[in-house]
PDB file of C-alpha atoms and ligand atoms in Angstrom:
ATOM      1  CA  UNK C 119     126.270 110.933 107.233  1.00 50.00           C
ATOM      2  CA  UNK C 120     124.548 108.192 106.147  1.00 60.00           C
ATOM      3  CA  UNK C 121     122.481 107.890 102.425  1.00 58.00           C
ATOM      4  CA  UNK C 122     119.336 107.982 104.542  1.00 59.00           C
ATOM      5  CA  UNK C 123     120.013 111.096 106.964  1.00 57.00           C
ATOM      6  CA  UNK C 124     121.876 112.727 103.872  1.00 64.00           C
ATOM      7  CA  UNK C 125     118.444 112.731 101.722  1.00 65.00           C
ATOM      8  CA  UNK C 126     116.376 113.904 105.215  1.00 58.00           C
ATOM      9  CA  UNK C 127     118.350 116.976 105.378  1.00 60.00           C
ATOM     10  CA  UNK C 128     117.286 117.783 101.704  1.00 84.00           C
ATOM     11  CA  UNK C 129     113.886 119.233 101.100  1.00 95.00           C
ATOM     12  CA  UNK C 130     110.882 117.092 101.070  1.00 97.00           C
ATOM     13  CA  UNK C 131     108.743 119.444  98.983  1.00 98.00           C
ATOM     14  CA  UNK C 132     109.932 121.443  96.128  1.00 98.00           C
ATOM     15  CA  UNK C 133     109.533 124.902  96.103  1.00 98.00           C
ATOM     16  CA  UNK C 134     105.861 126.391  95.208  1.00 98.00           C
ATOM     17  CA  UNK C 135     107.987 127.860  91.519  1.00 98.00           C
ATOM     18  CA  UNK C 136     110.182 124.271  91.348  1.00 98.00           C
ATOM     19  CA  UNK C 137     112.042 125.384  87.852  1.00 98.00           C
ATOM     20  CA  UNK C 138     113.469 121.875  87.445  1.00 98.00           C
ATOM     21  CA  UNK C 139     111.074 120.809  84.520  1.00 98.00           C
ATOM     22  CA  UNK C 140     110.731 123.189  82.129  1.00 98.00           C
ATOM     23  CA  UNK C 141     107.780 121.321  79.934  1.00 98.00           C
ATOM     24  CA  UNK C 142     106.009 120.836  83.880  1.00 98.00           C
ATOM     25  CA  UNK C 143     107.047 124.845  84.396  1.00 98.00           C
ATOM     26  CA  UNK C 144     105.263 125.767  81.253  1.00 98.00           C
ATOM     27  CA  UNK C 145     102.391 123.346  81.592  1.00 98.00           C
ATOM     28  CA  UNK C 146     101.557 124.867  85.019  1.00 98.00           C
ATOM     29  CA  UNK C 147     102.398 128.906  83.834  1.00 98.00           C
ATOM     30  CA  UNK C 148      99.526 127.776  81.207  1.00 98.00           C
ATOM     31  CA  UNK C 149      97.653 126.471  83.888  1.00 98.00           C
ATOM     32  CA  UNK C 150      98.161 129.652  86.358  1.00 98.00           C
ATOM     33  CA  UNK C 151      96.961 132.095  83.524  1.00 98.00           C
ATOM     34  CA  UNK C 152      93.872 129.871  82.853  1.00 98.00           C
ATOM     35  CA  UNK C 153      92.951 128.958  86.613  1.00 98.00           C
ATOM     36  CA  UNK C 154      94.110 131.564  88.446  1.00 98.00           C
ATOM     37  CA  UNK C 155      91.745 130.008  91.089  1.00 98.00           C
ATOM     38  CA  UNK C 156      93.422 126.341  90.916  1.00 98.00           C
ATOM     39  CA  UNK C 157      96.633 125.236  93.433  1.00 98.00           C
ATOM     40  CA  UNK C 158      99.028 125.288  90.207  1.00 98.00           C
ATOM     41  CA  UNK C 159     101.915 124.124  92.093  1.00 98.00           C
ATOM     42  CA  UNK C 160     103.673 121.031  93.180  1.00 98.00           C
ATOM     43  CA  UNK C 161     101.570 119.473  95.450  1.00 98.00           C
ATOM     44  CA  UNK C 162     102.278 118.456  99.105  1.00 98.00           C
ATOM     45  CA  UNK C 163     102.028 115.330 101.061  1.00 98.00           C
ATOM     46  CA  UNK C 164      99.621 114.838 103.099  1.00 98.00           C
ATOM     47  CA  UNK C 165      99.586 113.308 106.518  1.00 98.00           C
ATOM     48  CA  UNK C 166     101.977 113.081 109.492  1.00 97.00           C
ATOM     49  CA  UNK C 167     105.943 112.496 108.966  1.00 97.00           C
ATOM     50  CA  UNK C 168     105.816 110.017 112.085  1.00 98.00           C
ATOM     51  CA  UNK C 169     103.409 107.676 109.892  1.00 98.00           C
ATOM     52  CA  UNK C 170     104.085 104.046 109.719  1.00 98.00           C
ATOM     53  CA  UNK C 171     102.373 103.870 106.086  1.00 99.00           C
ATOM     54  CA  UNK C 172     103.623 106.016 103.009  1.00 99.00           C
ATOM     55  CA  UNK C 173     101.092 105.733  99.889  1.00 99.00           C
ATOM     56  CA  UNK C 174     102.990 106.797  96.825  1.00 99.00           C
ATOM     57  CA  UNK C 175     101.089 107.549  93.847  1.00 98.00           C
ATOM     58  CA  UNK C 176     102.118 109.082  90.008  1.00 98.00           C
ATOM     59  CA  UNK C 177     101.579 112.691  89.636  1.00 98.00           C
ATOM     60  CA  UNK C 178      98.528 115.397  90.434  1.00 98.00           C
ATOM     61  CA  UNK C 179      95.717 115.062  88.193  1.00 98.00           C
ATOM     62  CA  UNK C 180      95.179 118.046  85.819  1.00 98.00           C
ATOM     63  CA  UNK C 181      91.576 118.655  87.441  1.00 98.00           C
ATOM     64  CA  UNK C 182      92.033 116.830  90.825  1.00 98.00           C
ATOM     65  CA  UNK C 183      95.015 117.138  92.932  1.00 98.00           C
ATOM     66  CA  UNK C 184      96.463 119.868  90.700  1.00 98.00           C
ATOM     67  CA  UNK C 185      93.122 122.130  91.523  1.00 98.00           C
ATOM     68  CA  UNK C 186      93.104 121.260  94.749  1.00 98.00           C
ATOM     69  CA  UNK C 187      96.239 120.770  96.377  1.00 98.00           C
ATOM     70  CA  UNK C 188      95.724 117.718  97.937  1.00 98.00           C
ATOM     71  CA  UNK C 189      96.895 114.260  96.911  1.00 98.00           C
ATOM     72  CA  UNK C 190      94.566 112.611  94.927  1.00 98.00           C
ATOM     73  CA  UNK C 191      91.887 115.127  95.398  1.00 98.00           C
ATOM     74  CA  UNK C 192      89.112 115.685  93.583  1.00 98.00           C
ATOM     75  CA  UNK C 193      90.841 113.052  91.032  1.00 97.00           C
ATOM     76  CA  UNK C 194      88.782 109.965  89.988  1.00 97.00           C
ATOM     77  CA  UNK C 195      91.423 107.772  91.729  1.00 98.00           C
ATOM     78  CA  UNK C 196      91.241 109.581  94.825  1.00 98.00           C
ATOM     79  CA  UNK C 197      87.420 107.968  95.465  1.00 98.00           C
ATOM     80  CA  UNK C 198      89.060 104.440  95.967  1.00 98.00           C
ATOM     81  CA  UNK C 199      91.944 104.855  97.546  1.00 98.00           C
ATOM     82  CA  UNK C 200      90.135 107.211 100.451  1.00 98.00           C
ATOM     83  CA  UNK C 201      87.251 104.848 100.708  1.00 98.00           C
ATOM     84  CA  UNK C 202      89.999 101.854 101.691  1.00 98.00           C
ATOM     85  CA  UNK C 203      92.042 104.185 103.781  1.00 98.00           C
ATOM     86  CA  UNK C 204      88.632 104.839 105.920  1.00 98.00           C
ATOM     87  CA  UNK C 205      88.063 101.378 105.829  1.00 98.00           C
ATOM     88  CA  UNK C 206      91.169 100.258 106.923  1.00 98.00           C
ATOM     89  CA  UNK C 207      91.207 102.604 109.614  1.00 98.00           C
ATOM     90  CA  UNK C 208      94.110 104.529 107.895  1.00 98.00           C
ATOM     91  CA  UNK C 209      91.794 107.602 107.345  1.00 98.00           C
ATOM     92  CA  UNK C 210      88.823 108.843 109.518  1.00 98.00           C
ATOM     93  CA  UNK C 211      86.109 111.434 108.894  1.00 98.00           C
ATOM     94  CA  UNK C 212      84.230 111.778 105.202  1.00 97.00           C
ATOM     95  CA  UNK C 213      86.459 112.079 102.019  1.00 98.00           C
ATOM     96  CA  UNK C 214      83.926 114.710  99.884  1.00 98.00           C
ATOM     97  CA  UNK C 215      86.914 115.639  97.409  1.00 98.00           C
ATOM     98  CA  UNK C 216      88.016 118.821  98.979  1.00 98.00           C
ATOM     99  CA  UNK C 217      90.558 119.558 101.120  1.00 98.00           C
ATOM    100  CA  UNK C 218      88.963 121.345 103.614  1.00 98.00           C
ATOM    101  CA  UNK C 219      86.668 118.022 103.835  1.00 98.00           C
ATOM    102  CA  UNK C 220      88.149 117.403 107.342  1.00 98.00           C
ATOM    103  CA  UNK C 221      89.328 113.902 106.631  1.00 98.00           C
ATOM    104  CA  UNK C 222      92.112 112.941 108.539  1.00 98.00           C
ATOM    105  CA  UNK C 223      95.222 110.371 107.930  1.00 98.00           C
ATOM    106  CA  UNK C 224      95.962 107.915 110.807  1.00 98.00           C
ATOM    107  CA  UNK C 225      99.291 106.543 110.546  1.00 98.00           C
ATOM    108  CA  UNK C 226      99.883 107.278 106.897  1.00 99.00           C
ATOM    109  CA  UNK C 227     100.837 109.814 104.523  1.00 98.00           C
ATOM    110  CA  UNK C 228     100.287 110.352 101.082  1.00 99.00           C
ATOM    111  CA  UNK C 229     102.781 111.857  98.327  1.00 99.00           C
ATOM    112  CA  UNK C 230     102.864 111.418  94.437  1.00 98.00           C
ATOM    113  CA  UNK C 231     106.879 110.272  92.654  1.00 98.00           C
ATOM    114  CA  UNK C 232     105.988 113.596  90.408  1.00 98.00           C
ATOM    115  CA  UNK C 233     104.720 116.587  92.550  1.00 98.00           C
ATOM    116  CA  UNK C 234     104.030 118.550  89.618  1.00 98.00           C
ATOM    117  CA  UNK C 235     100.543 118.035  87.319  1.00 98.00           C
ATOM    118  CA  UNK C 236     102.110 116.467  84.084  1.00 98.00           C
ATOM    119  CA  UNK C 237     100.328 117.141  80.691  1.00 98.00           C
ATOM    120  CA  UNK C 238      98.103 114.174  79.624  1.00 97.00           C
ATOM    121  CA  UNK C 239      99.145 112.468  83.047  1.00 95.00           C
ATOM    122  CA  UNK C 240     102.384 111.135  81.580  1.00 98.00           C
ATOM    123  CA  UNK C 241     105.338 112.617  83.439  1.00 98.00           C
ATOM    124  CA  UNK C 242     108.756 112.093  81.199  1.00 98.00           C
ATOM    125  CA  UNK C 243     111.359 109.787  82.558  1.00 98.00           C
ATOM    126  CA  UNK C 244     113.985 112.931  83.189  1.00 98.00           C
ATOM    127  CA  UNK C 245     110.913 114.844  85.073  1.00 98.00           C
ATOM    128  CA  UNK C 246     110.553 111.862  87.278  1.00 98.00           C
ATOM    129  CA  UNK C 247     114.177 111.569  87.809  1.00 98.00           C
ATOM    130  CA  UNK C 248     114.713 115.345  88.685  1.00 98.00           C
ATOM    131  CA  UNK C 249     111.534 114.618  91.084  1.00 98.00           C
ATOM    132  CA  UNK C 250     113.445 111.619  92.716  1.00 98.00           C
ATOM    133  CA  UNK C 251     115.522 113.336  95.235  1.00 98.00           C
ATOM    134  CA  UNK C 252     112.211 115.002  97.552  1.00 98.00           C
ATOM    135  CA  UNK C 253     111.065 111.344  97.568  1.00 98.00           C
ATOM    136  CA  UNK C 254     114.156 110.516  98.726  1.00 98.00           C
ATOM    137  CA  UNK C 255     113.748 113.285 101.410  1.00 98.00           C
ATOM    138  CA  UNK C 256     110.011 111.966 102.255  1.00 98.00           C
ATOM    139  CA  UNK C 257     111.206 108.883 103.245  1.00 98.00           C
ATOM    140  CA  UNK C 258     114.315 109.780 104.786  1.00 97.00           C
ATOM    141  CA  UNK C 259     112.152 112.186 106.989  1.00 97.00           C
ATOM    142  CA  UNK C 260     109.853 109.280 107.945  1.00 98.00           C
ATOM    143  CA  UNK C 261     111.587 107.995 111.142  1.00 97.00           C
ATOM    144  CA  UNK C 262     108.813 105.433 111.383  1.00 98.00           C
ATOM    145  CA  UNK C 263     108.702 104.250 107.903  1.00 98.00           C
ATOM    146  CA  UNK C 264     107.587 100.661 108.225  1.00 98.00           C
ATOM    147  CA  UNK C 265     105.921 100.234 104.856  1.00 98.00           C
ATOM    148  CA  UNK C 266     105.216 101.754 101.163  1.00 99.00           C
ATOM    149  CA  UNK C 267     102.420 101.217  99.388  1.00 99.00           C
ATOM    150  CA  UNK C 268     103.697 102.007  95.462  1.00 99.00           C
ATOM    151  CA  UNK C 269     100.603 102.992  93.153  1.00 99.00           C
ATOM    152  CA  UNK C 270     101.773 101.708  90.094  1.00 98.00           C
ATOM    153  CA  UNK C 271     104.964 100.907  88.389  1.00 98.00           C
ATOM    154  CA  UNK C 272     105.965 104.490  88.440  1.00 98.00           C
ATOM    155  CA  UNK C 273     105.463 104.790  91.644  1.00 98.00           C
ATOM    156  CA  UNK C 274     107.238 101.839  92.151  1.00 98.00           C
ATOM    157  CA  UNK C 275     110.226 102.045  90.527  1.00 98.00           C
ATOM    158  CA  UNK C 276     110.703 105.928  92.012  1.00 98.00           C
ATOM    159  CA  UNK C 277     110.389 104.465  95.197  1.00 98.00           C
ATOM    160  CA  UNK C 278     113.158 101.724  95.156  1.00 98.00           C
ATOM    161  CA  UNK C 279     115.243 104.500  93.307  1.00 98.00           C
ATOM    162  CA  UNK C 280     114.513 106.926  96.313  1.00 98.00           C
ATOM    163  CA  UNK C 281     115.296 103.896  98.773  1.00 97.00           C
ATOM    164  CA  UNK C 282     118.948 103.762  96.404  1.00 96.00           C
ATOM    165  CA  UNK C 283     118.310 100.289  95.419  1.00 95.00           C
ATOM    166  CA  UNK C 284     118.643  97.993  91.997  1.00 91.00           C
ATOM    167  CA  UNK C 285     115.250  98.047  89.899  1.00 89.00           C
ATOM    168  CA  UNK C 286     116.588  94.900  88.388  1.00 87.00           C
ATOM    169  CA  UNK C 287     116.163  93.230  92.076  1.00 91.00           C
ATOM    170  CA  UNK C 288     112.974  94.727  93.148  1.00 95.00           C
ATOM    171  CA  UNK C 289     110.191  94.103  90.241  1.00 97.00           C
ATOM    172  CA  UNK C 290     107.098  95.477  90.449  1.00 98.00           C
ATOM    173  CA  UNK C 291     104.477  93.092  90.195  1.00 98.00           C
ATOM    174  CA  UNK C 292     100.425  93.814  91.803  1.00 98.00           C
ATOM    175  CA  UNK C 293     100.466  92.194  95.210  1.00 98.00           C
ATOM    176  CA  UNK C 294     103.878  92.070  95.770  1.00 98.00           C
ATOM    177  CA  UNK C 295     106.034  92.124  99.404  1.00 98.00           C
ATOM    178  CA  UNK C 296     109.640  93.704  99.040  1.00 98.00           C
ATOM    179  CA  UNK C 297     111.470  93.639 102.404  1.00 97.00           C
ATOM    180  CA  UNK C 298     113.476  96.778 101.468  1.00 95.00           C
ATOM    181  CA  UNK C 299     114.991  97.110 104.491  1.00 93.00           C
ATOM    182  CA  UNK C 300     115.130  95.752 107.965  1.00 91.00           C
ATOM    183  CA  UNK C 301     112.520  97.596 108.941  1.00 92.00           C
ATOM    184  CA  UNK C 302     110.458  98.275 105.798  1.00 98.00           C
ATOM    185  CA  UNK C 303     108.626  96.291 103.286  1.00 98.00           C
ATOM    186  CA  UNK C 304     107.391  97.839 100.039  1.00 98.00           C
ATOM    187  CA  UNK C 305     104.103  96.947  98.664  1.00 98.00           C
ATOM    188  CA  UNK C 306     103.024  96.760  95.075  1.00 98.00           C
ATOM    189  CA  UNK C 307      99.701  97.843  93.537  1.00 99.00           C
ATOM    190  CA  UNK C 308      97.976  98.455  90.189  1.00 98.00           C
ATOM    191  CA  UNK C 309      97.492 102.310  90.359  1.00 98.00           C
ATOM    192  CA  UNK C 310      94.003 102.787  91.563  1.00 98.00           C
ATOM    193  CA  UNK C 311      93.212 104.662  88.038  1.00 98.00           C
ATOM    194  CA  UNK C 312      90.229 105.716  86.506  1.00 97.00           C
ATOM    195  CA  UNK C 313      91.498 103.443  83.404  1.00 98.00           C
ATOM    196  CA  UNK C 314      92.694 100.587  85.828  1.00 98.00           C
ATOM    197  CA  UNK C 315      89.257 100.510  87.963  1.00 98.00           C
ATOM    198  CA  UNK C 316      87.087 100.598  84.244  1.00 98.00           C
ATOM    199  CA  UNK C 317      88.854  97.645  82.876  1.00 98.00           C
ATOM    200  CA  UNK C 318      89.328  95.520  85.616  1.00 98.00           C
ATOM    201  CA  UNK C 319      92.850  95.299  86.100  1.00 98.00           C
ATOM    202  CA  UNK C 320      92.105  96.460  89.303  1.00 98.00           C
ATOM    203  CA  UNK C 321      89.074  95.773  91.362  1.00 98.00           C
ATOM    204  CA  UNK C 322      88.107  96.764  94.732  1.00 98.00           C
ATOM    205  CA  UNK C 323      88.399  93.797  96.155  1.00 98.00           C
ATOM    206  CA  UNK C 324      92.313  93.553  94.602  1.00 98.00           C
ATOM    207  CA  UNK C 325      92.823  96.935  96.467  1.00 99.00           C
ATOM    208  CA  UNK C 326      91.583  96.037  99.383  1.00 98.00           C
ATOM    209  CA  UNK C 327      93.791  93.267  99.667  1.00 98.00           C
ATOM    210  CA  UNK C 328      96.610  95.170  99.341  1.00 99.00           C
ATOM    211  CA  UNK C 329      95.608  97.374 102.301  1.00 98.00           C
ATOM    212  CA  UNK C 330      94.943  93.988 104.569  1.00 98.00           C
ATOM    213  CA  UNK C 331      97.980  93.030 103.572  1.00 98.00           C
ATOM    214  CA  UNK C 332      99.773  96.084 104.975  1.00 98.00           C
ATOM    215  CA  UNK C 333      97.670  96.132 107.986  1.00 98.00           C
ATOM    216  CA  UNK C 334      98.457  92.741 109.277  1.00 98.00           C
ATOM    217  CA  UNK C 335     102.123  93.958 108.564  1.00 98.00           C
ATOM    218  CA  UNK C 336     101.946  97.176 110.717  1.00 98.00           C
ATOM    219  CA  UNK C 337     100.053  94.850 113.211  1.00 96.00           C
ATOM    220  CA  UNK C 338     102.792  92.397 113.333  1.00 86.00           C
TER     221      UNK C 338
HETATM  222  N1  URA K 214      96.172 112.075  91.909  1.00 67.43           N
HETATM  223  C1  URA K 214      97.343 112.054  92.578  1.00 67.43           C
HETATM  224  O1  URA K 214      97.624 112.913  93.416  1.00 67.43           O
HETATM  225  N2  URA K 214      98.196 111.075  92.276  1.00 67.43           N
HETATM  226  C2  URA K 214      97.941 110.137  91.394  1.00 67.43           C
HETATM  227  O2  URA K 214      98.775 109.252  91.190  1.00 67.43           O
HETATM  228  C3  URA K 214      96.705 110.164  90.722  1.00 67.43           C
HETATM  229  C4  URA K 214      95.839 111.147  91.006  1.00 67.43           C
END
């Protein structure tokens, strides 16, 4: 079997009680008893596996993704990145920061390298190792992969892990085109972040580049 059809038979989503990380098992027992009403649980990706387009962010926000069991959800980040989806024609209908919102993916899915709410936002480097493997199975899954758009360096660096290739060759740098693969290129980004947005390390306008960027190679 080959590395890619080895990871597709694993699971793409862990398990609603994942025990791998015990601080992200106790941060989310906490959050159970004192949200009974919130998701609490890894989330899952959203959007089709036969998407050309896989967006790959950090981790569920506390408040956002965690709560509602959507990536990027209700999370602060979650207003730019659906607004360019829509306008890029990767999204249709009205993002209103609940999943039931109707708001559809076209042609691209959206997971996090950490499916489990970290606390303060900061997964540890062993919890997004032990993660590694269902982002392995994501993309494996995702016959049509033709691009990844990595949210960060996190995000990055999980992602050429996942793909089983050398960080040390792939750098993550905003704006940057890896051709992964034959068939795949991998996209860099500034994480569209509440923090990022604020201070200008990431505008709009940088975003939306991105996205064009991706477009023209889907169109290609
Ligand atoms: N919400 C997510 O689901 N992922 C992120 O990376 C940030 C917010």
């Amino acid at each position: 079997m080959s590395a890619r059809a080895d990871a597709a038979a694993k699971a793409a989503e862990p398990a609603r009680d994942c025990p791998f990380c015990p601080r992200l098992v106790a941060f989310r027992e906490r959050n159970r008893a004192q949200a009974p009403a919130w998701f609490n649980a890894p989330v899952p990706g959203f959007g089709e596996r036969a998407a050309r387009l896989l967006i790959v962010g950090l981790a569920p926000g506390l408040k956002g993704a965690n709560r509602t069991g959507r990536p990027f959800t209700g999370d602060f980040a979650g207003d730019l990145l659906y607004q360019t989806l829509i306008e890029f024609d990767f999204a249709r209908g009205e993002y209103a920061a609940r999943p039931d919102d109707g708001l559809r993916l076209l042609d691209a899915r959206i997971t996090n390298a950490v499916r489990c709410v970290p606390p303060e936002n900061k997964p540890a480097t062993d919890e997004i190792r032990a993660c590694n493997g269902f982002l392995a199975a994501t993309i494996a899954e995702m016959q049509c992969l033709a691009a990844i758009v990595a949210l960060g360096r996190i995000a990055h660096d999980a992602a050429v892990v996942a793909l089983g290739l050398k960080r040390a060759h792939t750098p993550f740098a905003h704006g940057a085109m890896h051709r992964v693969a034959q068939r795949l290129t991998l996209f860099d980004s500034y994480h569209c972040s509440r923090y990022n947005t604020n201070t200008g390390v990431l505008t709009p306008e940088m975003f939306r580049a991105v996205f064009a960027a991706v477009k023209a190679h889907l169109s290609n």
